GROMACS .gro file of C-alpha atoms in nm:
model
  206
    1MET     CA    1   7.618   1.165   4.005
    2VAL     CA    2   7.446   1.349   3.721
    3TRP     CA    3   7.572   1.350   3.363
    4PRO     CA    4   7.431   1.520   3.051
    5VAL     CA    5   7.373   1.268   2.775
    6PHE     CA    6   7.347   1.344   2.403
    7SER     CA    7   7.187   1.082   2.181
    8ARG     CA    8   7.017   1.039   1.846
    9CYS     CA    9   6.702   0.854   1.752
   10ALA     CA   10   6.584   0.784   1.396
   11GLY     CA   11   6.364   1.060   1.260
   12VAL     CA   12   6.443   1.318   1.528
   13GLY     CA   13   6.720   1.564   1.596
   14LEU     CA   14   6.984   1.591   1.864
   15THR     CA   15   6.837   1.574   2.211
   16LEU     CA   16   6.953   1.635   2.565
   17ALA     CA   17   6.873   1.403   2.852
   18LEU     CA   18   6.986   1.360   3.210
   19LEU     CA   19   7.153   1.034   3.300
   20LEU     CA   20   7.117   0.986   3.671
   21LEU     CA   21   7.367   0.741   3.818
   22ALA     CA   22   7.243   0.644   4.160
   23GLY     CA   23   7.579   0.652   4.337
   24CYS     CA   24   7.736   0.360   4.152
   25ALA     CA   25   7.665   0.121   3.867
   26SER     CA   26   7.536  -0.146   4.105
   27ARG     CA   27   7.232   0.070   4.179
   28GLY     CA   28   7.122   0.114   3.820
   29VAL     CA   29   7.049   0.414   3.602
   30LYS     CA   30   6.766   0.654   3.527
   31VAL     CA   31   6.735   0.875   3.218
   32VAL     CA   32   6.511   1.183   3.199
   33LEU     CA   33   6.436   1.344   2.861
   34LEU     CA   34   6.447   1.723   2.872
   35PRO     CA   35   6.247   1.950   2.637
   36GLN     CA   36   6.425   2.117   2.347
   37ALA     CA   37   6.471   2.492   2.388
   38ASP     CA   38   6.303   2.561   2.053
   39GLY     CA   39   6.011   2.327   2.120
   40SER     CA   40   6.109   2.077   1.849
   41SER     CA   41   6.060   1.703   1.886
   42SER     CA   42   6.336   1.489   2.031
   43ALA     CA   43   6.392   1.138   2.157
   44VAL     CA   44   6.645   0.912   2.323
   45VAL     CA   45   6.671   0.531   2.325
   46VAL     CA   46   6.744   0.364   2.659
   47THR     CA   47   6.889   0.011   2.642
   48SER     CA   48   6.904  -0.236   2.931
   49ASN     CA   49   7.193  -0.474   3.007
   50THR     CA   50   7.008  -0.746   2.817
   51GLY     CA   51   6.960  -0.531   2.507
   52LEU     CA   52   6.590  -0.452   2.557
   53GLN     CA   53   6.503  -0.097   2.455
   54ARG     CA   54   6.253   0.175   2.531
   55THR     CA   55   6.224   0.510   2.351
   56LEU     CA   56   6.155   0.834   2.538
   57ASN     CA   57   5.991   1.086   2.304
   58GLN     CA   58   5.795   1.317   2.535
   59PRO     CA   59   5.947   1.590   2.755
   60TYR     CA   60   6.020   1.472   3.110
   61GLN     CA   61   5.959   1.108   3.032
   62SER     CA   62   6.202   0.891   3.227
   63ALA     CA   63   6.326   0.535   3.206
   64ALA     CA   64   6.491   0.335   3.482
   65ALA     CA   65   6.677   0.006   3.479
   66GLY     CA   66   6.852  -0.184   3.756
   67PRO     CA   67   7.184  -0.363   3.701
   68ASN     CA   68   7.022  -0.705   3.730
   69ASP     CA   69   6.699  -0.629   3.543
   70ARG     CA   70   6.624  -0.868   3.260
   71ARG     CA   71   6.319  -0.673   3.150
   72ALA     CA   72   6.301  -0.362   2.938
   73PRO     CA   73   6.358  -0.025   3.111
   74VAL     CA   74   6.048   0.103   3.290
   75VAL     CA   75   5.913   0.427   3.139
   76THR     CA   76   5.731   0.682   3.359
   77GLN     CA   77   5.641   1.051   3.338
   78SER     CA   78   5.848   1.273   3.569
   79ASN     CA   79   5.717   1.593   3.721
   80PRO     CA   80   5.884   1.895   3.553
   81ALA     CA   81   5.888   2.105   3.870
   82ALA     CA   82   6.044   1.823   4.069
   83VAL     CA   83   6.314   1.762   3.807
   84ASN     CA   84   6.398   2.132   3.782
   85LYS     CA   85   6.418   2.164   4.161
   86GLN     CA   86   6.620   1.847   4.217
   87PHE     CA   87   6.879   1.936   3.954
   88SER     CA   88   6.872   2.316   3.975
   89ALA     CA   89   7.248   2.331   4.033
   90LEU     CA   90   7.310   2.140   3.710
   91PHE     CA   91   7.075   2.363   3.510
   92ASP     CA   92   7.238   2.675   3.656
   93ALA     CA   93   7.580   2.547   3.545
   94THR     CA   94   7.465   2.478   3.189
   95PRO     CA   95   7.638   2.713   2.939
   96ALA     CA   96   7.421   2.989   2.797
   97LYS     CA   97   7.270   2.930   2.457
   98ALA     CA   98   7.479   3.053   2.165
   99LYS     CA   99   7.387   3.401   2.050
  100GLN     CA  100   7.436   3.573   1.715
  101PHE     CA  101   7.490   3.941   1.638
  102THR     CA  102   7.484   4.086   1.286
  103LEU     CA  103   7.683   4.389   1.180
  104TYR     CA  104   7.617   4.566   0.850
  105PHE     CA  105   7.862   4.751   0.626
  106LYS     CA  106   7.848   5.028   0.373
  107LEU     CA  107   7.874   4.930   0.007
  108GLY     CA  108   8.215   4.794  -0.094
  109SER     CA  109   8.383   4.908   0.227
  110LEU     CA  110   8.505   4.815   0.573
  111GLU     CA  111   8.293   5.087   0.736
  112LEU     CA  112   8.012   4.980   0.963
  113VAL     CA  113   7.675   5.147   0.934
  114PRO     CA  114   7.620   5.362   1.250
  115GLU     CA  115   7.366   5.135   1.422
  116SER     CA  116   7.596   4.834   1.389
  117ARG     CA  117   7.854   4.999   1.613
  118ILE     CA  118   7.607   4.961   1.900
  119THR     CA  119   7.547   4.598   1.802
  120LEU     CA  120   7.922   4.535   1.816
  121PHE     CA  121   7.940   4.667   2.172
  122ASN     CA  122   7.643   4.448   2.267
  123ALA     CA  123   7.822   4.144   2.123
  124MET     CA  124   8.134   4.219   2.325
  125ASP     CA  125   7.932   4.266   2.643
  126ASP     CA  126   7.761   3.932   2.588
  127ALA     CA  127   8.093   3.756   2.527
  128LEU     CA  128   8.247   3.910   2.840
  129ARG     CA  129   7.966   3.764   3.050
  130ARG     CA  130   8.049   3.413   2.926
  131SER     CA  131   8.365   3.276   3.082
  132GLY     CA  132   8.574   3.111   2.811
  133ALA     CA  133   8.321   3.178   2.536
  134GLU     CA  134   8.429   3.111   2.177
  135ILE     CA  135   8.360   3.380   1.916
  136LEU     CA  136   8.316   3.295   1.549
  137VAL     CA  137   8.328   3.592   1.309
  138LEU     CA  138   8.186   3.530   0.960
  139GLY     CA  139   8.231   3.796   0.692
  140HIS     CA  140   7.985   3.823   0.400
  141THR     CA  141   7.924   4.042   0.095
  142ASP     CA  142   7.642   4.101  -0.149
  143SER     CA  143   7.669   3.973  -0.507
  144ARG     CA  144   7.773   4.303  -0.659
  145GLY     CA  145   8.128   4.303  -0.798
  146PRO     CA  146   8.367   4.022  -0.900
  147GLU     CA  147   8.356   3.705  -0.694
  148ALA     CA  148   8.729   3.720  -0.610
  149PHE     CA  149   8.693   4.080  -0.489
  150ASN     CA  150   8.401   3.983  -0.266
  151GLU     CA  151   8.588   3.685  -0.125
  152ASN     CA  152   8.873   3.914  -0.023
  153LEU     CA  153   8.638   4.185   0.109
  154SER     CA  154   8.445   3.940   0.324
  155GLU     CA  155   8.766   3.817   0.485
  156LYS     CA  156   8.883   4.174   0.549
  157ARG     CA  157   8.552   4.251   0.719
  158ALA     CA  158   8.585   3.945   0.940
  159ARG     CA  159   8.949   4.024   1.021
  160LEU     CA  160   8.858   4.382   1.108
  161ILE     CA  161   8.603   4.271   1.368
  162GLU     CA  162   8.843   4.003   1.494
  163ALA     CA  163   9.110   4.271   1.546
  164ILE     CA  164   8.866   4.491   1.738
  165LEU     CA  165   8.772   4.202   1.966
  166ILE     CA  166   9.134   4.114   2.033
  167GLU     CA  167   9.215   4.480   2.100
  168ARG     CA  168   8.936   4.480   2.361
  169GLY     CA  169   9.099   4.190   2.546
  170PHE     CA  170   8.969   3.871   2.387
  171THR     CA  171   9.249   3.622   2.325
  172THR     CA  172   9.330   3.494   1.977
  173ALA     CA  173   9.246   3.144   2.096
  174ARG     CA  174   8.885   3.252   2.157
  175VAL     CA  175   8.825   3.433   1.826
  176LYS     CA  176   8.813   3.283   1.477
  177ALA     CA  177   8.749   3.490   1.164
  178VAL     CA  178   8.634   3.344   0.831
  179GLY     CA  179   8.547   3.513   0.501
  180MET     CA  180   8.243   3.366   0.325
  181GLY     CA  181   8.239   3.590   0.017
  182GLU     CA  182   7.903   3.582  -0.161
  183ARG     CA  183   7.819   3.240  -0.018
  184GLU     CA  184   7.531   3.194   0.227
  185PRO     CA  185   7.354   3.527   0.165
  186ALA     CA  186   7.095   3.644   0.416
  187VAL     CA  187   6.877   3.737   0.117
  188VAL     CA  188   6.912   3.536  -0.204
  189THR     CA  189   6.948   3.761  -0.509
  190ARG     CA  190   7.061   3.735  -0.867
  191ASP     CA  191   7.424   3.815  -0.945
  192GLY     CA  192   7.531   4.179  -0.934
  193VAL     CA  193   7.263   4.299  -0.690
  194ASP     CA  194   7.337   4.560  -0.424
  195GLU     CA  195   7.166   4.408  -0.117
  196PRO     CA  196   7.250   4.584   0.215
  197ARG     CA  197   7.138   4.287   0.426
  198ASN     CA  198   7.406   4.069   0.268
  199ARG     CA  199   7.690   4.313   0.341
  200ARG     CA  200   7.745   4.188   0.692
  201VAL     CA  201   7.956   4.019   0.957
  202GLU     CA  202   7.791   3.764   1.182
  203ILE     CA  203   7.935   3.728   1.531
  204GLN     CA  204   7.846   3.398   1.695
  205VAL     CA  205   7.915   3.388   2.069
  206ARG     CA  206   7.903   3.037   2.213
   0.00000   0.00000   0.00000
């Protein structure tokens, strides 16, 4: 059996490894560290039955331990091509990486700028290709105008896109809309600034 394993190691981020169970627990385990998609460093700690540990911190390093081993797990370097070939079915079944689409609005309104209409269709096409994908819709404004007004406007923008998605067949369970107001601007500005890049809705398909 093959299981994806998520682990943390001090000083590094979340990492993905393959835990290879050789048929049953009596035959031991093998862990293979996979490279991060963005090329960042990662690591996973493998612990034997006796508590001895080894850290994998290089892509395609592997560690194996038998059920009766009293020594630390044995670390070796796996061949990337061999790993990818052996577990191609697992990699093919891995969900696609989350994707973000940004829609921009005219000043103080719920009207999309013309080019963002195309982006919206692209977002829907991407979501349709992902069976069961979740869609997070985040509305934003620039810092021009009262904070309360912008909070309300950002939510209306998010709700507008949510309604369009639902009208096109996405279920309410798959779509969540949130208004962010002036918070988390794409471009940090002083208060009261008309910044087109902050008047936006971000669609996260995952």
